[in-house]
Amino acid sequence: MDGLFLILVMLMATEIHADQTNLSHAYKNCLDRINSTTEMLACSVTERKFQDSRLNQAYQKVLKTLVNEQKKQLQAVQRLWIPYRDANCTFYSDNDRGTVSSLNINVCFIEMTAQRAVELERLTK
């Protein structure tokens, strides 16, 4: 019974997470069709790749608008931000929790990467 409750709580939390406007429609649609934490993990893996690509595109676009010192500053910030994100999200790792641990890590990566992409996208508007 506790396992079922945990899955239901995770499902509700993940759906609330997906309602954020900076996540892809494909991710939201994927979460609407899930029946297990394994399927939820598959959705999160795909979204994590999408958000990483989105971040890289936004970063490259911003770099093209900057010159000299600003460009160097953004590169330095990004080189610091990536290890911070990685360390922060790895904190959620708990090998005793299996799929749930992996899901927590992916959700952290998705949220932080999407937020950073939004920050960079705003710089080009």
PDB file of C-alpha atoms in Angstrom, residues 15-116:
ATOM      1  CA  GLU A  15       2.117  16.570 -13.236  1.00  0.00           C
ATOM      2  CA  ILE A  16       2.271  19.798 -11.239  1.00  0.00           C
ATOM      3  CA  HIS A  17       5.904  20.112 -12.310  1.00  0.00           C
ATOM      4  CA  ALA A  18       4.900  19.618 -15.967  1.00  0.00           C
ATOM      5  CA  ASP A  19       2.344  22.406 -15.770  1.00  0.00           C
ATOM      6  CA  GLN A  20       5.153  24.939 -15.631  1.00  0.00           C
ATOM      7  CA  THR A  21       5.195  26.902 -18.866  1.00  0.00           C
ATOM      8  CA  ASN A  22       8.874  26.350 -19.603  1.00  0.00           C
ATOM      9  CA  LEU A  23       8.498  22.589 -20.136  1.00  0.00           C
ATOM     10  CA  SER A  24       7.701  21.023 -23.487  1.00  0.00           C
ATOM     11  CA  HIS A  25       4.222  19.988 -24.571  1.00  0.00           C
ATOM     12  CA  ALA A  26       5.665  16.594 -25.496  1.00  0.00           C
ATOM     13  CA  TYR A  27       6.692  16.113 -21.863  1.00  0.00           C
ATOM     14  CA  LYS A  28       3.256  17.078 -20.598  1.00  0.00           C
ATOM     15  CA  ASN A  29       1.626  14.714 -23.100  1.00  0.00           C
ATOM     16  CA  CYS A  30       4.019  11.923 -22.151  1.00  0.00           C
ATOM     17  CA  LEU A  31       3.148  12.324 -18.465  1.00  0.00           C
ATOM     18  CA  ASP A  32      -0.560  12.173 -19.300  1.00  0.00           C
ATOM     19  CA  ARG A  33      -0.061   8.637 -20.644  1.00  0.00           C
ATOM     20  CA  ILE A  34       2.110   7.086 -17.937  1.00  0.00           C
ATOM     21  CA  ASN A  35       1.194   4.073 -15.811  1.00  0.00           C
ATOM     22  CA  SER A  36       4.391   3.511 -13.825  1.00  0.00           C
ATOM     23  CA  THR A  37       7.484   5.181 -12.438  1.00  0.00           C
ATOM     24  CA  THR A  38       9.487   3.506 -15.204  1.00  0.00           C
ATOM     25  CA  GLU A  39       7.355   5.276 -17.828  1.00  0.00           C
ATOM     26  CA  MET A  40       7.640   8.508 -15.848  1.00  0.00           C
ATOM     27  CA  LEU A  41      11.420   8.093 -15.903  1.00  0.00           C
ATOM     28  CA  ALA A  42      11.370   7.565 -19.679  1.00  0.00           C
ATOM     29  CA  CYS A  43       9.406  10.809 -20.098  1.00  0.00           C
ATOM     30  CA  SER A  44      11.882  12.655 -17.897  1.00  0.00           C
ATOM     31  CA  VAL A  45      14.908  11.312 -19.791  1.00  0.00           C
ATOM     32  CA  THR A  46      13.469  12.628 -23.062  1.00  0.00           C
ATOM     33  CA  GLU A  47      12.615  16.013 -21.529  1.00  0.00           C
ATOM     34  CA  ARG A  48      16.042  16.280 -19.961  1.00  0.00           C
ATOM     35  CA  LYS A  49      17.635  15.880 -23.402  1.00  0.00           C
ATOM     36  CA  PHE A  50      15.197  18.410 -24.876  1.00  0.00           C
ATOM     37  CA  GLN A  51      15.939  21.004 -22.176  1.00  0.00           C
ATOM     38  CA  ASP A  52      19.684  20.452 -22.529  1.00  0.00           C
ATOM     39  CA  SER A  53      19.415  21.103 -26.263  1.00  0.00           C
ATOM     40  CA  ARG A  54      17.252  24.160 -25.600  1.00  0.00           C
ATOM     41  CA  LEU A  55      19.844  25.494 -23.157  1.00  0.00           C
ATOM     42  CA  ASN A  56      22.671  24.972 -25.639  1.00  0.00           C
ATOM     43  CA  GLN A  57      20.741  26.779 -28.386  1.00  0.00           C
ATOM     44  CA  ALA A  58      19.927  29.710 -26.086  1.00  0.00           C
ATOM     45  CA  TYR A  59      23.539  29.904 -24.924  1.00  0.00           C
ATOM     46  CA  GLN A  60      24.884  29.958 -28.488  1.00  0.00           C
ATOM     47  CA  LYS A  61      22.333  32.598 -29.490  1.00  0.00           C
ATOM     48  CA  VAL A  62      23.307  34.858 -26.582  1.00  0.00           C
ATOM     49  CA  LEU A  63      27.024  34.399 -27.286  1.00  0.00           C
ATOM     50  CA  LYS A  64      26.482  35.731 -30.811  1.00  0.00           C
ATOM     51  CA  THR A  65      25.079  38.972 -29.379  1.00  0.00           C
ATOM     52  CA  LEU A  66      27.944  39.620 -26.958  1.00  0.00           C
ATOM     53  CA  VAL A  67      31.395  41.035 -27.496  1.00  0.00           C
ATOM     54  CA  ASN A  68      34.746  40.587 -25.788  1.00  0.00           C
ATOM     55  CA  GLU A  69      34.417  40.916 -21.998  1.00  0.00           C
ATOM     56  CA  GLN A  70      30.692  40.148 -21.872  1.00  0.00           C
ATOM     57  CA  LYS A  71      31.248  36.998 -23.898  1.00  0.00           C
ATOM     58  CA  LYS A  72      34.072  35.897 -21.588  1.00  0.00           C
ATOM     59  CA  GLN A  73      31.928  36.647 -18.560  1.00  0.00           C
ATOM     60  CA  LEU A  74      29.011  34.552 -19.827  1.00  0.00           C
ATOM     61  CA  GLN A  75      31.358  31.687 -20.680  1.00  0.00           C
ATOM     62  CA  ALA A  76      32.820  31.813 -17.169  1.00  0.00           C
ATOM     63  CA  VAL A  77      29.372  31.906 -15.581  1.00  0.00           C
ATOM     64  CA  GLN A  78      28.189  28.967 -17.667  1.00  0.00           C
ATOM     65  CA  ARG A  79      31.309  26.958 -16.802  1.00  0.00           C
ATOM     66  CA  LEU A  80      30.472  27.494 -13.121  1.00  0.00           C
ATOM     67  CA  TRP A  81      26.729  26.958 -13.488  1.00  0.00           C
ATOM     68  CA  ILE A  82      26.932  23.513 -15.146  1.00  0.00           C
ATOM     69  CA  PRO A  83      28.938  21.843 -12.341  1.00  0.00           C
ATOM     70  CA  TYR A  84      26.689  23.560  -9.781  1.00  0.00           C
ATOM     71  CA  ARG A  85      23.574  22.132 -11.461  1.00  0.00           C
ATOM     72  CA  ASP A  86      25.163  18.704 -11.711  1.00  0.00           C
ATOM     73  CA  ALA A  87      26.226  18.671  -8.048  1.00  0.00           C
ATOM     74  CA  ASN A  88      22.895  20.046  -6.869  1.00  0.00           C
ATOM     75  CA  CYS A  89      20.877  17.446  -8.748  1.00  0.00           C
ATOM     76  CA  THR A  90      23.193  14.581  -7.818  1.00  0.00           C
ATOM     77  CA  PHE A  91      22.381  15.442  -4.205  1.00  0.00           C
ATOM     78  CA  TYR A  92      18.940  13.903  -4.847  1.00  0.00           C
ATOM     79  CA  SER A  93      20.525  10.530  -5.565  1.00  0.00           C
ATOM     80  CA  ASP A  94      19.540   7.708  -3.238  1.00  0.00           C
ATOM     81  CA  ASN A  95      20.608   4.303  -4.519  1.00  0.00           C
ATOM     82  CA  ASP A  96      18.137   2.588  -2.194  1.00  0.00           C
ATOM     83  CA  ARG A  97      15.201   4.191  -4.011  1.00  0.00           C
ATOM     84  CA  GLY A  98      15.935   2.921  -7.540  1.00  0.00           C
ATOM     85  CA  THR A  99      13.713   4.453 -10.213  1.00  0.00           C
ATOM     86  CA  VAL A 100      12.367   7.095  -7.836  1.00  0.00           C
ATOM     87  CA  SER A 101      15.908   8.330  -7.187  1.00  0.00           C
ATOM     88  CA  SER A 102      16.623   8.543 -10.913  1.00  0.00           C
ATOM     89  CA  LEU A 103      13.346  10.370 -11.426  1.00  0.00           C
ATOM     90  CA  ASN A 104      14.185  12.897  -8.696  1.00  0.00           C
ATOM     91  CA  ILE A 105      17.565  13.566 -10.292  1.00  0.00           C
ATOM     92  CA  ASN A 106      16.037  14.008 -13.760  1.00  0.00           C
ATOM     93  CA  VAL A 107      13.307  16.330 -12.490  1.00  0.00           C
ATOM     94  CA  CYS A 108      15.982  18.474 -10.834  1.00  0.00           C
ATOM     95  CA  PHE A 109      18.026  18.575 -14.061  1.00  0.00           C
ATOM     96  CA  ILE A 110      14.909  19.437 -16.076  1.00  0.00           C
ATOM     97  CA  GLU A 111      13.830  22.239 -13.756  1.00  0.00           C
ATOM     98  CA  MET A 112      17.255  23.829 -13.402  1.00  0.00           C
ATOM     99  CA  THR A 113      18.123  23.516 -17.090  1.00  0.00           C
ATOM    100  CA  ALA A 114      14.756  24.877 -18.222  1.00  0.00           C
ATOM    101  CA  GLN A 115      15.084  27.820 -15.837  1.00  0.00           C
ATOM    102  CA  ARG A 116      18.591  28.589 -17.103  1.00  0.00           C
TER     103      ARG A 116
END
